[in-house]
CSV table of C-alpha atoms in Angstrom, one decimal:
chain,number,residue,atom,x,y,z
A,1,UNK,CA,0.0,0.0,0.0
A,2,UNK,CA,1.4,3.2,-1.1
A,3,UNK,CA,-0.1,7.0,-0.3
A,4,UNK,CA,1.4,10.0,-1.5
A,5,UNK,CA,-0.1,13.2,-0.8
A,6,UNK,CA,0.7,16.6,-3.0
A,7,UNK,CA,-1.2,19.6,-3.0
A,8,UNK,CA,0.6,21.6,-0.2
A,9,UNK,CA,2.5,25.0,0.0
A,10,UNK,CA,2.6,29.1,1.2
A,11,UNK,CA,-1.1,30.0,1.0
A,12,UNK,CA,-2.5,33.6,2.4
A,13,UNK,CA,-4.5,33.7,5.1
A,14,UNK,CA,-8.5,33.5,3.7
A,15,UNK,CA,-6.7,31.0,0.7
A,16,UNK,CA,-8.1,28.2,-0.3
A,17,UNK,CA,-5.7,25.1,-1.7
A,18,UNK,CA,-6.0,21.2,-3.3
A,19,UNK,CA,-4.4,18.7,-1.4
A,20,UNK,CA,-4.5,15.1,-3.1
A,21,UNK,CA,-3.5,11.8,-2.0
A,22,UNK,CA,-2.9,8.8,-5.0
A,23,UNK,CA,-3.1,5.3,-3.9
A,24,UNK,CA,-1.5,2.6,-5.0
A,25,UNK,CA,-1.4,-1.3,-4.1
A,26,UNK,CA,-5.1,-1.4,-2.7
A,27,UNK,CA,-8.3,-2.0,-4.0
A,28,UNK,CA,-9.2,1.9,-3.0
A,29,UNK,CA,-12.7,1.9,-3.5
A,30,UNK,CA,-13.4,-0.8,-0.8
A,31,UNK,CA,-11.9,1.4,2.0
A,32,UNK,CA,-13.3,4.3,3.6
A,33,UNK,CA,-10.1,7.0,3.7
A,34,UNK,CA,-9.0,9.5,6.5
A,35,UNK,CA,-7.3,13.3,6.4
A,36,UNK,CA,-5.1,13.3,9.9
A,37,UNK,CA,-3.0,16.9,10.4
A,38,UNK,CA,0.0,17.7,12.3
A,39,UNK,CA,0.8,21.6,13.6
A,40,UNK,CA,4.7,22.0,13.8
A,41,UNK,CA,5.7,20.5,17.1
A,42,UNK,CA,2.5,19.5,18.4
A,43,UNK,CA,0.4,16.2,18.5
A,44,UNK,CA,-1.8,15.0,15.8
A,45,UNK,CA,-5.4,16.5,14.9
A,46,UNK,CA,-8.1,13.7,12.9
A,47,UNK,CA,-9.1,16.5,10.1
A,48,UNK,CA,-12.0,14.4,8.1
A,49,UNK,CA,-13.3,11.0,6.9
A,50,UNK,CA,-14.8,9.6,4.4
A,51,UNK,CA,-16.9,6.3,3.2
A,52,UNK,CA,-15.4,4.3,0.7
A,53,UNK,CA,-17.7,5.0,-1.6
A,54,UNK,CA,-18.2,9.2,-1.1
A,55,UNK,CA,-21.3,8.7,0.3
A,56,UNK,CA,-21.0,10.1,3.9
A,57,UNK,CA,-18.7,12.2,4.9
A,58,UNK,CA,-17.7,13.7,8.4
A,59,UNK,CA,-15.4,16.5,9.8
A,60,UNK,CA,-14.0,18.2,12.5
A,61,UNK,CA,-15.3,21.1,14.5
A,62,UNK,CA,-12.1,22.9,13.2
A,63,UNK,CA,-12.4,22.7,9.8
A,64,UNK,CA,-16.7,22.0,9.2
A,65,UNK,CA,-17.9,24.4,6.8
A,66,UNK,CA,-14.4,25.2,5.6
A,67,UNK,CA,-12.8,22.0,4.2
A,68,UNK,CA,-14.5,19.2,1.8
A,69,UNK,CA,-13.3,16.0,1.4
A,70,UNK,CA,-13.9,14.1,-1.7
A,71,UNK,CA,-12.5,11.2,-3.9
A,72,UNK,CA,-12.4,10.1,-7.1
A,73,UNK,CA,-12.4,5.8,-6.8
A,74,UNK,CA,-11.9,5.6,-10.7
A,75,UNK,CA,-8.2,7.8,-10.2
A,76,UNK,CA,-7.7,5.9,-6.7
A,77,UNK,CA,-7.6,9.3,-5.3
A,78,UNK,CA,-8.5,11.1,-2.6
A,79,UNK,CA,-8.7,14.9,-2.0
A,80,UNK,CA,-9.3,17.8,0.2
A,81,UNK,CA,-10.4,21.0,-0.9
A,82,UNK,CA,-9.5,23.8,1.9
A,83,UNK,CA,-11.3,27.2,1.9
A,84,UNK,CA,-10.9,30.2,4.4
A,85,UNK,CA,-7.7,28.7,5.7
A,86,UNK,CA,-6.2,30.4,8.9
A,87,UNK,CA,-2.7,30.2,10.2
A,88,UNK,CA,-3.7,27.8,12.9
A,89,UNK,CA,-4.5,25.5,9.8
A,90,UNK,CA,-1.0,25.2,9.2
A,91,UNK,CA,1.0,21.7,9.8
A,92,UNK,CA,1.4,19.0,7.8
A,93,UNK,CA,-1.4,17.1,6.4
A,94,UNK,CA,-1.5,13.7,5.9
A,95,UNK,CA,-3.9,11.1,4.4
A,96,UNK,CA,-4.6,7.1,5.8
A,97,UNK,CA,-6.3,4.4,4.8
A,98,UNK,CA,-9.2,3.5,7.5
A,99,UNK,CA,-9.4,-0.3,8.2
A,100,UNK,CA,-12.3,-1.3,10.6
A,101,UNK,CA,-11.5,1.8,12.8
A,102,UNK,CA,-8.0,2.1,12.6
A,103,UNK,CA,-5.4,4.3,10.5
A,104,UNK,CA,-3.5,1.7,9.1
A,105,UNK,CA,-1.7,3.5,6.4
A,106,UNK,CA,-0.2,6.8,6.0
A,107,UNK,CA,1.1,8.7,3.8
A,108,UNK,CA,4.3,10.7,4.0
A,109,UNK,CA,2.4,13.6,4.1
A,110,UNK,CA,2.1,17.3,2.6
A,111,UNK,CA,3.1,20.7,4.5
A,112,UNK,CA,0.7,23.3,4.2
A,113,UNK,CA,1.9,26.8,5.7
A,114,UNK,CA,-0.8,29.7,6.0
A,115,UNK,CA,1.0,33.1,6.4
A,116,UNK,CA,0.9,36.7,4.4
B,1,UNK,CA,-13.7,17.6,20.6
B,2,UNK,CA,-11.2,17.3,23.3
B,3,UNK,CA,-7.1,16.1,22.7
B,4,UNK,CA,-6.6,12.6,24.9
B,5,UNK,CA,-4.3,13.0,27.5
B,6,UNK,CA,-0.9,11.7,27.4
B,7,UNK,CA,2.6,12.4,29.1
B,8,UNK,CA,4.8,14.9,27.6
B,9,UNK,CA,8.1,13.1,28.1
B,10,UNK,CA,8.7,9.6,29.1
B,11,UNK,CA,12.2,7.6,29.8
B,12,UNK,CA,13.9,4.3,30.6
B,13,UNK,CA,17.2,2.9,30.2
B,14,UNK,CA,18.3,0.6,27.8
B,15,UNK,CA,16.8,-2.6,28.2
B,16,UNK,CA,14.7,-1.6,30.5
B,17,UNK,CA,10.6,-0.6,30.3
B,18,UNK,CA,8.5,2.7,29.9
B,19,UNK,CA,4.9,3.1,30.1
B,20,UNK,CA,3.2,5.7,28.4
B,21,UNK,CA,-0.9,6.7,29.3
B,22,UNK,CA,-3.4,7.8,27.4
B,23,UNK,CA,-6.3,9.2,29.3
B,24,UNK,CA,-9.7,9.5,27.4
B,25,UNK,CA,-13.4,9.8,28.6
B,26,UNK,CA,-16.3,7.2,28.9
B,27,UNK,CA,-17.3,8.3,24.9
B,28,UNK,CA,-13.8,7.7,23.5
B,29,UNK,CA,-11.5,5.1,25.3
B,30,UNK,CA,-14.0,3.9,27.7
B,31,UNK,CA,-16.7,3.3,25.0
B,32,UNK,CA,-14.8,1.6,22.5
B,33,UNK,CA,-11.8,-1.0,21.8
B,34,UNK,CA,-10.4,0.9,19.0
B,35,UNK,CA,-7.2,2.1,20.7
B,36,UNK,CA,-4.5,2.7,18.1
B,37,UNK,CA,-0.9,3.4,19.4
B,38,UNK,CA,1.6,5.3,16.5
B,39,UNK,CA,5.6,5.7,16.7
B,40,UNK,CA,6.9,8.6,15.0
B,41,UNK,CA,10.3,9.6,14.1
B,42,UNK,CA,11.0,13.2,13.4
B,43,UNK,CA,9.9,14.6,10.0
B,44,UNK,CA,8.4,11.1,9.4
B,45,UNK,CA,4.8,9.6,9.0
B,46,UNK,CA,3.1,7.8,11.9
B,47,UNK,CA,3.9,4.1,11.8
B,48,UNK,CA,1.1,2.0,13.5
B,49,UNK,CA,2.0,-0.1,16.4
B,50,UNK,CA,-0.9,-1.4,18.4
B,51,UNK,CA,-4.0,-1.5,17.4
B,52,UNK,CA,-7.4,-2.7,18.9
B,53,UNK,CA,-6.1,-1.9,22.3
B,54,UNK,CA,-3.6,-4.6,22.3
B,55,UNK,CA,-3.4,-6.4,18.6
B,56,UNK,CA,0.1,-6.0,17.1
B,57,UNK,CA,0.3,-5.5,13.1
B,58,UNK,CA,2.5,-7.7,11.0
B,59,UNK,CA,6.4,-7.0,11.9
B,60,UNK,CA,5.8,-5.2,14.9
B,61,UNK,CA,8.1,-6.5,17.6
B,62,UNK,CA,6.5,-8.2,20.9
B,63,UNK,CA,8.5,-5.6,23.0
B,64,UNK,CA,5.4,-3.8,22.2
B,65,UNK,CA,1.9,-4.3,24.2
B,66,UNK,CA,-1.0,-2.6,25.0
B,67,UNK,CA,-4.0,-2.3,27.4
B,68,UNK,CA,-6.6,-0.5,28.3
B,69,UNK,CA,-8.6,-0.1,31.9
B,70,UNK,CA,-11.5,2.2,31.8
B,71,UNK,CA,-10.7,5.6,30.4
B,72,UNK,CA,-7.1,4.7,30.3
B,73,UNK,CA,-5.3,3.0,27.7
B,74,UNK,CA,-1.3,2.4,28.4
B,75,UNK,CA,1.6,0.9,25.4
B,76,UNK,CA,4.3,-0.6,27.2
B,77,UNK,CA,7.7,-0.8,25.5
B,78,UNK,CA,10.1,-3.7,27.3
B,79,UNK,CA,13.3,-4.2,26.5
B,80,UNK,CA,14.2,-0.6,25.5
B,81,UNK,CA,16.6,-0.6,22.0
B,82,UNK,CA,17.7,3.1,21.0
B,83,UNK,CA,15.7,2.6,17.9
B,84,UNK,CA,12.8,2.7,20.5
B,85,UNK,CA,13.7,6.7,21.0
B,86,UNK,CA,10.7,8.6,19.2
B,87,UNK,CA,7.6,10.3,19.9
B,88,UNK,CA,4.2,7.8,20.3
B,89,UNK,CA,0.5,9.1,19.8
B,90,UNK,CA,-2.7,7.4,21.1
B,91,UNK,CA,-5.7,7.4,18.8
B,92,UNK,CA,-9.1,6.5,19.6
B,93,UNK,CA,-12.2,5.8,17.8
B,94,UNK,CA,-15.0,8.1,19.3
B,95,UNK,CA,-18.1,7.4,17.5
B,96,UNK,CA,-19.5,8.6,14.2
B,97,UNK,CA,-16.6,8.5,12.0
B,98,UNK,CA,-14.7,10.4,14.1
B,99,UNK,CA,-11.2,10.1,15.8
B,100,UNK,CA,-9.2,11.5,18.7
B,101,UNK,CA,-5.9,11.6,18.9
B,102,UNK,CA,-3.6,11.8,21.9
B,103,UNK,CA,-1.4,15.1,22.9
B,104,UNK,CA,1.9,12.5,22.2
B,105,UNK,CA,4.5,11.5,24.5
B,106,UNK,CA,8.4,12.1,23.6
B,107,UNK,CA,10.0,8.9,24.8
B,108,UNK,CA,14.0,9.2,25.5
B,109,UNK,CA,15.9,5.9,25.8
B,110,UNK,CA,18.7,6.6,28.6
């Protein structure tokens, strides 16, 4: 199982950016998917989820109303499209794989740094 | 949506053990037995460790266990190796689709 996110970068605060994550070495539509984030020198923050089939989707406090997670099962991708982003949205995101309640696999992740 | 608690720092010797906690409430860690447990090295990815409360994935070494009592889960590492030296996150499954994660715990092998 391979995930590699891409996407991030220096965004303005009230930016919006793209972040992606391709899978590889799964069946991807068969698995629900995960965005997890990570401030610089902090713990980790669970961002968003998603079914397997972009059904249902869910969200933290944080980010509801802002951020929308979405995926594309025919490109084995998954994505998350980040509106009115704030500096305390900055830290590296990262995308897993959801198996039966755990985060089994992660990608290396993608640094996204809000600042003017 | 609240952090779950967990030890800044934590140390042992070489060889020795360290216990880290992880400190939840009765709708997190004390509702469900989906306790994760992540090692991470600097500017890495999370690696997963424990899962289920106490189920190790393929290639994880036994040094590695976990429990859980009440609102507290706990990953013990025996038989600290200097590869052991990284920072360890709790994650819990809290209904809903939804996750909490742990503050993390810096663990320092002596």
């Amino acid at each position: 199982v391979q995930l590699v996110e891409s996407g991030g970068g220096l965004v303005q605060p009230g930016g919006s950016l793209r972040l992606s994550c391709a899978a590889s070495g799964l069946t991807f539509s068969d698995y629900p998917m995960t965005w997890i984030r990570q401030a610089p020198g902090k713990g980790l923050e669970w961002v968003s989820h998603i079914s397997n089939t972009g059904g249902h989707t869910d969200y933290s406090d944080s980010v509801k109303g802002r951020f929308t997670i979405s995926r594309d099962n025919a490109k084995n991708s998954l994505y998350l499209q980040m509106n009115s982003l704030r500096a305390d949205d900055t830290a590296v995101y990262y995308c897993a794989r959801d198996y039966d309640f755990v985060c089994d696999y992660w990608g290396q992740g993608t640094l996204v740094t809000v600042s003017s | 949506q609240s952090a779950l608690t967990q030890p800044p720092s934590a140390s042992g010797s070489l060889g020795q053990s360290v216990t880290i906690s992880c400190t939840g409430t009765r709708s997190d860690v004390g509702n469900y037995n989906y306790v994760s447990w992540y090692q991470q090295y600097p500017g890495k990815a999370p690696k997963l460790m424990i899962y289920e409360v106490s189920k190790r994935p393929s290639g994880v070494p036994d040094r590695f266990s976990g429990s859980k009592s009440g609102n507290t889960a706990s990953l013990t590492v025996s038989g600290l190796q200097a590869e052991d030296e990284a920072d360890y996150h709790c994650s819990s499954y809290a209904g809903g689709n939804t996750y909490f994660f742990g503050t993390g715990t810096k663990v320092t092998v002596l």
